[in-house]
């Protein structure tokens, strides 16, 4: 209802109220005074009173209903405006122009807390400048007139923050004219500004170009967006010669454009414009440099300078990688740059070489006349007489000298007043003060100062002490040099430095992007591979079993492709580091051989691993990347081999005290054509695509191997016969730590696909798994099932904190990235709780992360985690992690299926081993073969145990000593060497308790006992 309707309603109710009052008064007087009234008149008065009363209550009810509807509408507006953002505030515009600010949950009983503010005070509360008051007032007036209003403004916070005030009118409401919201829109505004800047950048890049090309980086195609007549004629001639529209981009660059490039620039041009280079830059989010090159022409001097700028994007329809190249002519700018550089170098050379000669020469004036052409002004100033003799002087300064009577002090005062930039006056006066000059010239023979003039030029003043300078003869030489070009050049260098910092920030952003991409892709892969592994564990039909195998196989292929792209990106960005350390020669090959044998057997191929037993036992190098190279070469061999075998052989070539590790990966696959051999190490390249179209992969395996080999100063090559097979070889220089021959290599057999990987059970252990994805929780519960542990789950960080105080877990598996409170924040909260209860400070927390980037382990350890497991979770790594962190007193040997151990006799060569309970050790391992391999691995680790324990003992590193004997204790008990395990445990407790007497007395015996056990296992 509008204002006129409300006024009419109010007057009508007042009139009816007056009629009812008169009727009631008449009836009361009639009764009290016992007046005689006609019956008909009395009936009429009663009827009018009843009608007036009925009409009054009808109007009153309608008015109350309208007020109720207004309050409902106001409440609905409040609810609709209350967005789920923590910093949103609501306010109402009142009819008197005041603002009623509403803060949810701050009043009594969690009701709305209200405060009255003026528009100016509200802006002050939001830390906004007064310049926004007028626009805000205009928006409020617009809302009062019944129109929606919205305004965005920036606060005065140190960080860039943008606030949005949005008003929505409330028609026909007596209490409030409009309802408004205040919310933080910083991210939206920044994104809008970023798009606007990108549009401006694109306009700048397209402005003044002589040609624009659009390149299909994946399809090797291109088209001319626009160009001069020279480019158009060139494309027409190419179309006529080839009999088709356009050649491929690679052919266009190498066969048509490259011959027109100056020979000195041709190689760099081809490298910078190469399609694979551009694609790598795009995938790695690298910043493409702007190449400048000379193009040969018929005009003098025979060439002109061109520059190219790149803009990467993806086609919105096909999503394929594309690149726009904008070509400009930069000849004049390049000439100016080179000429300015030459002139500055010549000028600096004259100044610094000849100025020294000046101060050492008695014939200074003759020399001054020689070099005067380089400088704006040269003066001889006598500090005692305050007089100036000019050698070369510009006209304006000559006028100042004339006006000041050649008095230097007065001349400088006039100079500062009329010509100098006010910001430099004080500093200039301080430098040219005669007393200050005398003090400085006593210490060194030259004073220098750079200043700015009002005409936007930069001058450099150099004051030299003359050769005959003494306290009695204070003659000085003042040289003024125009240094504008040098300052401008340094400003350009500063801009280049800022640009380099921006490039470094972009590199960090790229690393973050790779980490996020790794997480976003690996998280669903963890669910896929985990669920397929659980499906293979369950009893199912053969068809379902095959489906699960196919899912797992496809997931592994996708995971390999992702790892290859990430590895190549890190290598090309210079982020791949070589970490060299001592390693046992067998360590890079154990897991790799097992995985490759499993994959080979899936294709019904034979896989053989041969390691020369004369290779030194311990080498110094990067064993992790050696494993990476072997895995890539072996994976390629398996992919391209349909039948036959793959053979890995490792040999050693001594070279003085050190040598070269030689690795051969030989297969009986399809082989490589001779003409294709030069191209096999190109990134994203796939040879013979038609014949190999059924083979999955990215074409990055060999390029990664080559780059890793180069980083380790090695060589990578191939010998191949098409249709027969290939032999890839790697030569890696390695240093020798322990020259003892390693002995025969015994590779592990493949585990069964449906076999259990758990090496123990822990029915009494409690594990808490924290992950925001229900599917991931289900996968973890399934993977932990064989360990018989009590598993609790939490869907968020706060829920995990509650569970910690309820179930008191022995181990926590914590997902890294979760909404609201992520894994790092949750872990830090748990460690903070350790200040009140030591349990929370020491409870093991393992990070579950899909971020497989290098350095992530160190970041987690710094954040309070004890260890981490990468997703997708590999069962052997899960088992190793659980065995390391589940309390040992709760670990039990796994339950062996009935008939497994009793039906298998002890091998004859393992009976009667001194110091070993063979039956117990074999019960831990399950089978004789598994036990034999465990004994072999223990024997291989004994030299390392002896060396580390002895070193820590002699250097009195008691914490490291306790850790090493603890490790020996666990390993010894695992093979059944219970006496050795008990002695190691006693020394561990002594080391931790500070009982050094016991440690010193029994360590030698422990080492001797361990050595004897190793000798007893030498037959393996």
mmCIF file of N, CA, C and O in Angstrom, residues 805-868:
data_model
loop_
_atom_site.group_PDB
_atom_site.id
_atom_site.type_symbol
_atom_site.label_atom_id
_atom_site.label_comp_id
_atom_site.label_asym_id
_atom_site.label_seq_id
_atom_site.Cartn_x
_atom_site.Cartn_y
_atom_site.Cartn_z
ATOM 1 N N UNK A 805 40.870 -37.506 21.172
ATOM 2 C CA UNK A 805 40.657 -37.538 22.626
ATOM 3 C C UNK A 805 39.682 -38.628 23.041
ATOM 4 O O UNK A 805 39.414 -38.785 24.236
ATOM 5 N N UNK A 806 39.144 -39.368 22.070
ATOM 6 C CA UNK A 806 38.178 -40.422 22.392
ATOM 7 C C UNK A 806 38.744 -41.828 22.192
ATOM 8 O O UNK A 806 38.536 -42.709 23.012
ATOM 9 N N UNK A 807 39.467 -42.025 21.063
ATOM 10 C CA UNK A 807 39.959 -43.381 20.766
ATOM 11 C C UNK A 807 41.444 -43.541 21.069
ATOM 12 O O UNK A 807 41.948 -44.653 21.109
ATOM 13 N N UNK A 808 42.193 -42.426 21.225
ATOM 14 C CA UNK A 808 43.626 -42.457 21.552
ATOM 15 C C UNK A 808 44.367 -43.431 20.632
ATOM 16 O O UNK A 808 44.851 -44.477 21.058
ATOM 17 N N UNK A 809 44.466 -43.121 19.346
ATOM 18 C CA UNK A 809 45.043 -44.067 18.387
ATOM 19 C C UNK A 809 46.553 -44.245 18.572
ATOM 20 O O UNK A 809 47.252 -43.363 19.085
ATOM 21 N N UNK A 810 47.033 -45.396 18.123
ATOM 22 C CA UNK A 810 48.479 -45.642 18.093
ATOM 23 C C UNK A 810 49.125 -45.026 16.860
ATOM 24 O O UNK A 810 50.347 -44.814 16.835
ATOM 25 N N UNK A 811 48.330 -44.770 15.819
ATOM 26 C CA UNK A 811 48.850 -44.241 14.560
ATOM 27 C C UNK A 811 47.734 -43.449 13.880
ATOM 28 O O UNK A 811 46.559 -43.839 13.930
ATOM 29 N N UNK A 812 48.115 -42.343 13.222
ATOM 30 C CA UNK A 812 47.155 -41.511 12.497
ATOM 31 C C UNK A 812 47.604 -41.428 11.041
ATOM 32 O O UNK A 812 48.757 -41.080 10.759
ATOM 33 N N UNK A 813 46.693 -41.759 10.125
ATOM 34 C CA UNK A 813 46.925 -41.556 8.696
ATOM 35 C C UNK A 813 46.128 -40.332 8.284
ATOM 36 O O UNK A 813 44.899 -40.356 8.270
ATOM 37 N N UNK A 814 46.820 -39.235 7.952
ATOM 38 C CA UNK A 814 46.190 -37.921 7.771
ATOM 39 C C UNK A 814 46.272 -37.487 6.305
ATOM 40 O O UNK A 814 47.367 -37.365 5.749
ATOM 41 N N UNK A 815 45.100 -37.253 5.693
ATOM 42 C CA UNK A 815 45.095 -36.709 4.334
ATOM 43 C C UNK A 815 45.632 -35.279 4.368
ATOM 44 O O UNK A 815 45.400 -34.524 5.318
ATOM 45 N N UNK A 816 46.344 -34.903 3.310
ATOM 46 C CA UNK A 816 46.978 -33.584 3.269
ATOM 47 C C UNK A 816 45.972 -32.483 2.982
ATOM 48 O O UNK A 816 45.795 -31.554 3.765
ATOM 49 N N UNK A 817 45.288 -32.575 1.836
ATOM 50 C CA UNK A 817 44.411 -31.501 1.386
ATOM 51 C C UNK A 817 42.965 -31.824 1.743
ATOM 52 O O UNK A 817 42.365 -32.729 1.165
ATOM 53 N N UNK A 818 42.416 -31.048 2.708
ATOM 54 C CA UNK A 818 41.016 -31.162 3.101
ATOM 55 C C UNK A 818 40.441 -29.763 3.210
ATOM 56 O O UNK A 818 41.181 -28.806 3.468
ATOM 57 N N UNK A 819 39.145 -29.605 3.003
ATOM 58 C CA UNK A 819 38.555 -28.260 3.117
ATOM 59 C C UNK A 819 38.581 -27.748 4.552
ATOM 60 O O UNK A 819 38.690 -28.522 5.495
ATOM 61 N N UNK A 820 38.467 -26.412 4.662
ATOM 62 C CA UNK A 820 38.436 -25.737 5.963
ATOM 63 C C UNK A 820 39.770 -25.928 6.705
ATOM 64 O O UNK A 820 40.629 -25.075 6.668
ATOM 65 N N UNK A 821 39.941 -27.054 7.378
ATOM 66 C CA UNK A 821 41.173 -27.328 8.124
ATOM 67 C C UNK A 821 41.887 -28.482 7.439
ATOM 68 O O UNK A 821 41.436 -29.625 7.480
ATOM 69 N N UNK A 822 43.027 -28.192 6.799
ATOM 70 C CA UNK A 822 43.715 -29.250 6.066
ATOM 71 C C UNK A 822 44.559 -30.095 7.009
ATOM 72 O O UNK A 822 44.585 -29.884 8.227
ATOM 73 N N UNK A 823 45.262 -31.064 6.432
ATOM 74 C CA UNK A 823 46.019 -31.999 7.255
ATOM 75 C C UNK A 823 47.144 -31.342 8.025
ATOM 76 O O UNK A 823 47.439 -31.725 9.167
ATOM 77 N N UNK A 824 47.799 -30.349 7.425
ATOM 78 C CA UNK A 824 48.903 -29.667 8.109
ATOM 79 C C UNK A 824 48.385 -28.907 9.328
ATOM 80 O O UNK A 824 48.950 -28.992 10.421
ATOM 81 N N UNK A 825 47.279 -28.160 9.158
ATOM 82 C CA UNK A 825 46.710 -27.419 10.289
ATOM 83 C C UNK A 825 46.257 -28.375 11.383
ATOM 84 O O UNK A 825 46.465 -28.121 12.575
ATOM 85 N N UNK A 826 45.624 -29.491 10.994
ATOM 86 C CA UNK A 826 45.156 -30.450 11.994
ATOM 87 C C UNK A 826 46.322 -31.022 12.778
ATOM 88 O O UNK A 826 46.270 -31.147 14.009
ATOM 89 N N UNK A 827 47.402 -31.361 12.072
ATOM 90 C CA UNK A 827 48.581 -31.908 12.747
ATOM 91 C C UNK A 827 49.186 -30.883 13.703
ATOM 92 O O UNK A 827 49.598 -31.222 14.822
ATOM 93 N N UNK A 828 49.234 -29.625 13.277
ATOM 94 C CA UNK A 828 49.781 -28.592 14.163
ATOM 95 C C UNK A 828 48.926 -28.419 15.407
ATOM 96 O O UNK A 828 49.445 -28.201 16.506
ATOM 97 N N UNK A 829 47.581 -28.535 15.264
ATOM 98 C CA UNK A 829 46.706 -28.482 16.438
ATOM 99 C C UNK A 829 46.994 -29.650 17.379
ATOM 100 O O UNK A 829 47.009 -29.487 18.609
ATOM 101 N N UNK A 830 47.213 -30.841 16.814
ATOM 102 C CA UNK A 830 47.499 -32.011 17.648
ATOM 103 C C UNK A 830 48.811 -31.804 18.400
ATOM 104 O O UNK A 830 48.917 -32.102 19.601
ATOM 105 N N UNK A 831 49.823 -31.271 17.704
ATOM 106 C CA UNK A 831 51.101 -31.046 18.382
ATOM 107 C C UNK A 831 50.978 -29.971 19.449
ATOM 108 O O UNK A 831 51.672 -30.017 20.479
ATOM 109 N N UNK A 832 50.104 -28.967 19.229
ATOM 110 C CA UNK A 832 49.862 -27.954 20.264
ATOM 111 C C UNK A 832 49.235 -28.593 21.500
ATOM 112 O O UNK A 832 49.533 -28.195 22.633
ATOM 113 N N UNK A 833 48.355 -29.576 21.287
ATOM 114 C CA UNK A 833 47.751 -30.284 22.421
ATOM 115 C C UNK A 833 48.807 -31.025 23.226
ATOM 116 O O UNK A 833 48.591 -31.359 24.399
ATOM 117 N N UNK A 834 49.962 -31.304 22.600
ATOM 118 C CA UNK A 834 51.033 -31.996 23.309
ATOM 119 C C UNK A 834 51.657 -31.177 24.419
ATOM 120 O O UNK A 834 52.384 -31.732 25.251
ATOM 121 N N UNK A 835 51.393 -29.860 24.467
ATOM 122 C CA UNK A 835 51.915 -29.038 25.566
ATOM 123 C C UNK A 835 51.222 -29.388 26.885
ATOM 124 O O UNK A 835 51.796 -29.166 27.954
ATOM 125 N N UNK A 836 49.993 -29.925 26.781
ATOM 126 C CA UNK A 836 49.261 -30.307 27.992
ATOM 127 C C UNK A 836 49.341 -31.804 28.241
ATOM 128 O O UNK A 836 49.319 -32.240 29.391
ATOM 129 N N UNK A 837 49.410 -32.593 27.171
ATOM 130 C CA UNK A 837 49.492 -34.049 27.305
ATOM 131 C C UNK A 837 50.583 -34.545 26.365
ATOM 132 O O UNK A 837 50.464 -34.408 25.139
ATOM 133 N N UNK A 838 51.666 -35.153 26.872
ATOM 134 C CA UNK A 838 52.785 -35.578 26.007
ATOM 135 C C UNK A 838 52.366 -36.574 24.926
ATOM 136 O O UNK A 838 53.066 -36.702 23.918
ATOM 137 N N UNK A 839 51.269 -37.270 25.123
ATOM 138 C CA UNK A 839 50.838 -38.254 24.114
ATOM 139 C C UNK A 839 50.669 -37.604 22.739
ATOM 140 O O UNK A 839 51.104 -38.158 21.718
ATOM 141 N N UNK A 840 50.054 -36.431 22.707
ATOM 142 C CA UNK A 840 49.779 -35.778 21.427
ATOM 143 C C UNK A 840 51.056 -35.256 20.764
ATOM 144 O O UNK A 840 51.065 -34.997 19.560
ATOM 145 N N UNK A 841 52.108 -35.097 21.526
ATOM 146 C CA UNK A 841 53.372 -34.614 20.956
ATOM 147 C C UNK A 841 54.144 -35.725 20.264
ATOM 148 O O UNK A 841 54.992 -35.450 19.399
ATOM 149 N N UNK A 842 53.869 -36.992 20.638
ATOM 150 C CA UNK A 842 54.687 -38.097 20.108
ATOM 151 C C UNK A 842 53.889 -39.085 19.277
ATOM 152 O O UNK A 842 54.485 -39.957 18.636
ATOM 153 N N UNK A 843 52.554 -38.984 19.257
ATOM 154 C CA UNK A 843 51.780 -39.958 18.491
ATOM 155 C C UNK A 843 52.183 -39.874 17.012
ATOM 156 O O UNK A 843 52.257 -38.787 16.436
ATOM 157 N N UNK A 844 52.504 -40.998 16.369
ATOM 158 C CA UNK A 844 52.939 -40.961 14.959
ATOM 159 C C UNK A 844 51.803 -40.506 14.032
ATOM 160 O O UNK A 844 50.686 -41.035 14.108
ATOM 161 N N UNK A 845 52.081 -39.539 13.180
ATOM 162 C CA UNK A 845 51.113 -39.043 12.195
ATOM 163 C C UNK A 845 51.743 -39.176 10.822
ATOM 164 O O UNK A 845 52.812 -38.604 10.561
ATOM 165 N N UNK A 846 51.104 -39.932 9.952
ATOM 166 C CA UNK A 846 51.600 -40.178 8.597
ATOM 167 C C UNK A 846 50.739 -39.391 7.616
ATOM 168 O O UNK A 846 49.510 -39.490 7.645
ATOM 169 N N UNK A 847 51.373 -38.614 6.755
ATOM 170 C CA UNK A 847 50.644 -37.817 5.762
ATOM 171 C C UNK A 847 50.285 -38.684 4.564
ATOM 172 O O UNK A 847 51.128 -39.401 4.027
ATOM 173 N N UNK A 848 49.026 -38.617 4.161
ATOM 174 C CA UNK A 848 48.574 -39.238 2.911
ATOM 175 C C UNK A 848 48.428 -38.114 1.897
ATOM 176 O O UNK A 848 47.600 -37.216 2.081
ATOM 177 N N UNK A 849 49.228 -38.128 0.865
ATOM 178 C CA UNK A 849 49.222 -37.007 -0.066
ATOM 179 C C UNK A 849 49.299 -37.486 -1.489
ATOM 180 O O UNK A 849 49.965 -38.479 -1.795
ATOM 181 N N UNK A 850 48.578 -36.778 -2.355
ATOM 182 C CA UNK A 850 48.682 -37.021 -3.799
ATOM 183 C C UNK A 850 49.703 -36.093 -4.432
ATOM 184 O O UNK A 850 49.854 -36.080 -5.638
ATOM 185 N N UNK A 851 50.400 -35.300 -3.622
ATOM 186 C CA UNK A 851 51.445 -34.413 -4.135
ATOM 187 C C UNK A 851 52.756 -35.180 -4.109
ATOM 188 O O UNK A 851 53.363 -35.369 -3.058
ATOM 189 N N UNK A 852 53.188 -35.638 -5.281
ATOM 190 C CA UNK A 852 54.397 -36.456 -5.370
ATOM 191 C C UNK A 852 55.609 -35.639 -5.777
ATOM 192 O O UNK A 852 56.600 -36.189 -6.241
ATOM 193 N N UNK A 853 55.550 -34.294 -5.640
ATOM 194 C CA UNK A 853 56.670 -33.454 -6.045
ATOM 195 C C UNK A 853 57.847 -33.648 -5.086
ATOM 196 O O UNK A 853 57.677 -33.996 -3.912
ATOM 197 N N UNK A 854 59.056 -33.400 -5.641
ATOM 198 C CA UNK A 854 60.251 -33.559 -4.838
ATOM 199 C C UNK A 854 60.288 -32.503 -3.740
ATOM 200 O O UNK A 854 59.931 -31.360 -3.928
ATOM 201 N N UNK A 855 60.742 -32.919 -2.538
ATOM 202 C CA UNK A 855 60.836 -32.010 -1.412
ATOM 203 C C UNK A 855 59.618 -32.020 -0.515
ATOM 204 O O UNK A 855 59.623 -31.388 0.537
ATOM 205 N N UNK A 856 58.563 -32.764 -0.922
ATOM 206 C CA UNK A 856 57.342 -32.739 -0.118
ATOM 207 C C UNK A 856 57.564 -33.447 1.215
ATOM 208 O O UNK A 856 56.985 -33.067 2.231
ATOM 209 N N UNK A 857 58.427 -34.473 1.252
ATOM 210 C CA UNK A 857 58.684 -35.184 2.500
ATOM 211 C C UNK A 857 59.274 -34.238 3.549
ATOM 212 O O UNK A 857 58.830 -34.223 4.706
ATOM 213 N N UNK A 858 60.254 -33.421 3.117
ATOM 214 C CA UNK A 858 60.876 -32.486 4.053
ATOM 215 C C UNK A 858 59.861 -31.470 4.570
ATOM 216 O O UNK A 858 59.884 -31.103 5.752
ATOM 217 N N UNK A 859 58.963 -31.017 3.703
ATOM 218 C CA UNK A 859 57.939 -30.062 4.139
ATOM 219 C C UNK A 859 57.030 -30.691 5.194
ATOM 220 O O UNK A 859 56.679 -30.049 6.183
ATOM 221 N N UNK A 860 56.643 -31.949 5.003
ATOM 222 C CA UNK A 860 55.767 -32.609 5.973
ATOM 223 C C UNK A 860 56.487 -32.799 7.307
ATOM 224 O O UNK A 860 55.885 -32.610 8.373
ATOM 225 N N UNK A 861 57.743 -33.190 7.255
ATOM 226 C CA UNK A 861 58.481 -33.391 8.504
ATOM 227 C C UNK A 861 58.597 -32.084 9.275
ATOM 228 O O UNK A 861 58.486 -32.070 10.506
ATOM 229 N N UNK A 862 58.800 -30.969 8.561
ATOM 230 C CA UNK A 862 58.859 -29.666 9.235
ATOM 231 C C UNK A 862 57.518 -29.277 9.834
ATOM 232 O O UNK A 862 57.466 -28.488 10.766
ATOM 233 N N UNK A 863 56.421 -29.798 9.285
ATOM 234 C CA UNK A 863 55.078 -29.424 9.732
ATOM 235 C C UNK A 863 54.584 -30.284 10.882
ATOM 236 O O UNK A 863 53.453 -30.097 11.332
ATOM 237 N N UNK A 864 55.388 -31.243 11.361
ATOM 238 C CA UNK A 864 54.981 -32.050 12.504
ATOM 239 C C UNK A 864 54.627 -33.479 12.176
ATOM 240 O O UNK A 864 54.321 -34.260 13.092
ATOM 241 N N UNK A 865 54.645 -33.869 10.888
ATOM 242 C CA UNK A 865 54.380 -35.252 10.525
ATOM 243 C C UNK A 865 55.618 -36.099 10.814
ATOM 244 O O UNK A 865 56.750 -35.609 10.873
ATOM 245 N N UNK A 866 55.398 -37.406 10.978
ATOM 246 C CA UNK A 866 56.504 -38.343 11.167
ATOM 247 C C UNK A 866 56.959 -38.990 9.870
ATOM 248 O O UNK A 866 58.115 -39.386 9.737
ATOM 249 N N UNK A 867 56.052 -39.128 8.907
ATOM 250 C CA UNK A 867 56.379 -39.782 7.642
ATOM 251 C C UNK A 867 55.266 -39.455 6.660
ATOM 252 O O UNK A 867 54.302 -38.757 7.021
ATOM 253 N N UNK A 868 55.383 -39.935 5.407
ATOM 254 C CA UNK A 868 54.308 -39.703 4.474
ATOM 255 C C UNK A 868 54.194 -40.871 3.509
ATOM 256 O O UNK A 868 55.159 -41.604 3.262
#
